[in-house]
mmCIF file of C-alpha atoms in Angstrom:
data_model
loop_
_atom_site.group_PDB
_atom_site.id
_atom_site.type_symbol
_atom_site.label_atom_id
_atom_site.label_comp_id
_atom_site.label_asym_id
_atom_site.label_seq_id
_atom_site.Cartn_x
_atom_site.Cartn_y
_atom_site.Cartn_z
ATOM 1 C CA MET A 1 -2.230 21.831 15.449
ATOM 2 C CA ALA A 2 0.671 20.505 16.781
ATOM 3 C CA THR A 3 1.069 17.135 18.300
ATOM 4 C CA TYR A 4 2.146 16.410 21.972
ATOM 5 C CA LEU A 5 2.855 13.339 24.409
ATOM 6 C CA PHE A 6 1.513 12.899 27.865
ATOM 7 C CA ALA A 7 3.527 10.781 30.210
ATOM 8 C CA TRP A 8 2.100 8.296 32.461
ATOM 9 C CA ASN A 9 4.584 6.272 34.748
ATOM 10 C CA PRO A 10 2.794 3.946 36.760
ATOM 11 C CA SER A 11 5.757 3.868 39.298
ATOM 12 C CA LEU A 12 5.002 7.188 40.143
ATOM 13 C CA TRP A 13 0.970 6.780 39.902
ATOM 14 C CA ASN A 14 -0.566 3.510 39.620
ATOM 15 C CA TRP A 15 -4.216 5.174 38.110
ATOM 16 C CA PRO A 16 -6.298 3.296 40.422
ATOM 17 C CA GLU A 17 -9.640 4.291 38.252
ATOM 18 C CA LEU A 18 -7.958 3.367 34.715
ATOM 19 C CA ALA A 19 -10.199 0.505 34.171
ATOM 20 C CA GLN A 20 -13.472 2.654 35.241
ATOM 21 C CA ASP A 21 -12.450 5.473 33.134
ATOM 22 C CA ILE A 22 -11.979 3.266 30.088
ATOM 23 C CA ARG A 23 -15.590 2.051 30.683
ATOM 24 C CA THR A 24 -16.652 5.571 30.921
ATOM 25 C CA LEU A 25 -15.119 6.677 27.907
ATOM 26 C CA LYS A 26 -16.830 3.453 25.926
ATOM 27 C CA ARG A 27 -20.265 4.806 27.763
ATOM 28 C CA ARG A 28 -19.706 8.223 26.623
ATOM 29 C CA GLY A 29 -17.210 8.562 23.615
ATOM 30 C CA HIS A 30 -14.742 10.299 25.360
ATOM 31 C CA PHE A 31 -13.159 11.102 28.515
ATOM 32 C CA ASP A 32 -11.898 14.191 30.139
ATOM 33 C CA THR A 33 -9.231 14.468 32.506
ATOM 34 C CA GLU A 34 -6.744 17.001 34.133
ATOM 35 C CA TRP A 35 -3.181 16.080 33.189
ATOM 36 C CA ASN A 36 0.091 17.627 33.858
ATOM 37 C CA SER A 37 2.125 19.593 31.027
ATOM 38 C CA GLY A 38 5.234 19.741 32.905
ATOM 39 C CA ARG A 39 6.872 23.171 32.402
ATOM 40 C CA VAL A 40 4.972 23.696 28.435
ATOM 41 C CA ARG A 41 3.064 26.763 28.990
ATOM 42 C CA ASN A 42 2.269 27.198 24.937
ATOM 43 C CA ILE A 43 0.124 24.169 23.940
ATOM 44 C CA GLU A 44 -2.724 25.324 22.160
ATOM 45 C CA ILE A 45 -6.324 24.345 22.475
ATOM 46 C CA GLY A 46 -7.139 21.506 20.043
ATOM 47 C CA SER A 47 -3.962 20.301 19.599
ATOM 48 C CA ARG A 48 -3.351 16.224 19.234
ATOM 49 C CA ALA A 49 -2.657 14.455 22.222
ATOM 50 C CA PHE A 50 -1.408 10.975 22.811
ATOM 51 C CA LEU A 51 -0.550 9.393 26.316
ATOM 52 C CA ILE A 52 2.421 6.977 26.342
ATOM 53 C CA ARG A 53 3.142 4.689 29.268
ATOM 54 C CA VAL A 54 6.762 5.289 30.460
ATOM 55 C CA GLY A 55 8.788 3.901 33.071
ATOM 56 C CA VAL A 56 7.193 0.322 33.826
ATOM 57 C CA PRO A 57 6.465 -2.200 30.919
ATOM 58 C CA PRO A 58 4.540 -2.718 28.831
ATOM 59 C CA LYS A 59 5.660 0.834 27.547
ATOM 60 C CA GLY A 60 3.975 2.662 24.402
ATOM 61 C CA LEU A 61 1.161 4.904 23.235
ATOM 62 C CA PHE A 62 -2.013 3.682 24.973
ATOM 63 C CA GLY A 63 -4.320 6.826 24.642
ATOM 64 C CA ALA A 64 -5.348 9.620 22.231
ATOM 65 C CA GLY A 65 -7.307 12.627 22.014
ATOM 66 C CA TYR A 66 -6.949 16.527 21.849
ATOM 67 C CA THR A 67 -6.583 19.491 24.631
ATOM 68 C CA LEU A 68 -9.563 21.155 25.985
ATOM 69 C CA THR A 69 -7.849 24.016 28.042
ATOM 70 C CA ALA A 70 -4.390 25.804 27.431
ATOM 71 C CA PRO A 71 -2.078 24.945 30.397
ATOM 72 C CA VAL A 72 -2.404 26.810 33.815
ATOM 73 C CA PRO A 73 0.172 26.899 36.481
ATOM 74 C CA THR A 74 -0.773 24.770 39.516
ATOM 75 C CA THR A 75 1.122 23.282 42.137
ATOM 76 C CA HIS A 76 2.913 20.221 41.374
ATOM 77 C CA TRP A 77 0.989 16.829 41.646
ATOM 78 C CA ARG A 78 3.463 14.856 43.849
ATOM 79 C CA PRO A 79 3.215 15.793 47.228
ATOM 80 C CA GLU A 80 6.831 15.996 48.315
ATOM 81 C CA LYS A 81 7.337 18.367 45.569
ATOM 82 C CA ALA A 82 4.552 20.664 46.326
ATOM 83 C CA ALA A 83 5.639 20.921 49.778
ATOM 84 C CA LYS A 84 8.735 22.277 48.234
ATOM 85 C CA GLY A 85 6.741 25.109 46.157
ATOM 86 C CA ALA A 86 7.323 23.439 43.053
ATOM 87 C CA MET A 87 4.718 24.537 40.462
ATOM 88 C CA GLN A 88 3.702 22.591 37.144
ATOM 89 C CA GLN A 89 1.363 23.408 34.207
ATOM 90 C CA ARG A 90 -1.727 21.526 34.075
ATOM 91 C CA LEU A 91 -4.782 21.289 31.411
ATOM 92 C CA THR A 92 -7.565 19.250 30.575
ATOM 93 C CA LEU A 93 -7.524 16.273 27.897
ATOM 94 C CA ARG A 94 -10.383 14.833 25.923
ATOM 95 C CA LEU A 95 -9.439 11.239 25.380
ATOM 96 C CA GLU A 96 -11.236 9.621 22.473
ATOM 97 C CA SER A 97 -9.363 6.362 22.916
ATOM 98 C CA LEU A 98 -7.970 4.852 26.201
ATOM 99 C CA HIS A 99 -6.448 1.290 26.496
ATOM 100 C CA PRO A 100 -5.143 -0.736 29.504
ATOM 101 C CA LEU A 101 -2.144 -1.920 27.410
ATOM 102 C CA PRO A 102 -0.233 0.196 24.642
ATOM 103 C CA LEU A 103 -1.542 -0.165 21.201
ATOM 104 C CA ILE A 104 1.957 1.224 19.861
ATOM 105 C CA THR A 105 4.915 -0.334 21.679
ATOM 106 C CA TYR A 106 8.473 0.625 22.248
ATOM 107 C CA ASP A 107 9.302 -2.109 19.473
ATOM 108 C CA ASP A 108 6.875 -0.477 17.204
ATOM 109 C CA LEU A 109 9.085 3.077 17.981
ATOM 110 C CA ALA A 110 12.205 1.561 17.535
ATOM 111 C CA VAL A 111 11.895 1.487 13.838
ATOM 112 C CA SER A 112 11.939 4.048 11.077
ATOM 113 C CA PRO A 113 10.810 6.571 10.652
ATOM 114 C CA PHE A 114 10.037 6.765 14.566
ATOM 115 C CA LYS A 115 13.644 5.524 15.983
ATOM 116 C CA ARG A 116 15.073 9.017 15.365
ATOM 117 C CA PHE A 117 12.625 10.362 18.128
ATOM 118 C CA ARG A 118 13.260 9.903 21.903
ATOM 119 C CA TRP A 119 9.862 8.308 23.066
ATOM 120 C CA GLY A 120 10.999 7.733 26.522
ATOM 121 C CA VAL A 121 10.205 11.307 27.848
ATOM 122 C CA ARG A 122 10.762 12.384 31.385
ATOM 123 C CA SER A 123 7.981 14.594 31.440
ATOM 124 C CA SER A 124 4.458 15.364 29.796
ATOM 125 C CA GLY A 125 3.915 18.035 27.072
ATOM 126 C CA VAL A 126 6.584 17.150 24.568
ATOM 127 C CA ARG A 127 6.096 18.071 21.100
ATOM 128 C CA ILE A 128 6.152 15.379 18.614
ATOM 129 C CA PRO A 129 7.834 16.494 15.163
ATOM 130 C CA SER A 130 5.094 17.219 12.725
ATOM 131 C CA THR A 131 7.031 14.850 10.326
ATOM 132 C CA LEU A 132 6.513 12.262 12.617
ATOM 133 C CA ALA A 133 3.069 13.101 13.940
ATOM 134 C CA GLU A 134 1.721 12.069 10.626
ATOM 135 C CA ALA A 135 3.299 8.630 10.779
ATOM 136 C CA ILE A 136 2.172 8.182 13.900
ATOM 137 C CA GLU A 137 -1.362 9.231 13.452
ATOM 138 C CA GLU A 138 -1.349 6.598 10.612
ATOM 139 C CA LEU A 139 -0.150 3.825 12.855
ATOM 140 C CA TRP A 140 -2.600 4.852 15.654
ATOM 141 C CA GLU A 141 -5.378 4.503 13.186
ATOM 142 C CA SER A 142 -4.387 1.207 11.736
ATOM 143 C CA ARG A 143 -4.110 -0.252 15.249
ATOM 144 C CA LEU A 144 -7.554 1.303 16.287
ATOM 145 C CA ALA A 145 -8.887 -0.452 13.231
ATOM 146 C CA ALA A 146 -7.281 -3.729 14.305
ATOM 147 C CA THR A 147 -8.621 -3.430 17.751
ATOM 148 C CA VAL A 148 -12.251 -3.257 16.673
ATOM 149 C CA ALA A 149 -11.597 -6.082 14.125
ATOM 150 C CA THR A 150 -10.698 -8.264 17.044
ATOM 151 C CA GLY A 151 -11.590 -9.428 20.194
ATOM 152 C CA PRO A 152 -10.010 -8.447 23.694
ATOM 153 C CA LYS A 153 -7.127 -11.107 23.489
ATOM 154 C CA GLY A 154 -6.594 -10.499 19.904
ATOM 155 C CA SER A 155 -9.218 -13.170 18.552
ATOM 156 C CA PRO A 156 -11.836 -12.608 15.796
ATOM 157 C CA ARG A 157 -15.085 -11.067 17.251
ATOM 158 C CA ARG A 158 -17.906 -13.030 16.569
ATOM 159 C CA ALA A 159 -20.911 -11.679 14.396
ATOM 160 C CA ARG A 160 -23.959 -10.980 16.368
ATOM 161 C CA GLY A 161 -27.433 -12.698 15.007
ATOM 162 C CA ARG A 162 -28.234 -15.914 13.322
ATOM 163 C CA ALA A 163 -26.844 -16.876 10.061
ATOM 164 C CA ALA A 164 -29.358 -17.175 7.305
ATOM 165 C CA GLY A 165 -29.507 -20.647 6.444
#
């Protein structure tokens, strides 16, 4: 399956429910959301999906999951574009990981092998080349493992329970 980027620009939409959606994901193990796929119509169900924060720092990858549906045409999500009759493609994503800040930053993406790809996408539905998809997956998994091993601000998590003595 292919791997795609789905963009979020806080200057265009501030995602007021982000903290609540993260809590929902932690409780359920996933979070389903409808997302714009730009003009891209040929994204297969089950394709890998990464959310990338663009436009406003901190920029980078902050969510991951899979596509649950194929794109379908809908009226554009921005009212001013919808008023002019603009259309977009929309699909459902199942996010298995969602974070308030990027786990992989633009600084991380500015080094080999990632630097040869333009991560500052202007719309969603951009396909990541398969040669980079494997590398980004490995980096993502290592960052996820690091968040499990550390607390919310990077401090080591305390073990639960009493120490045997």
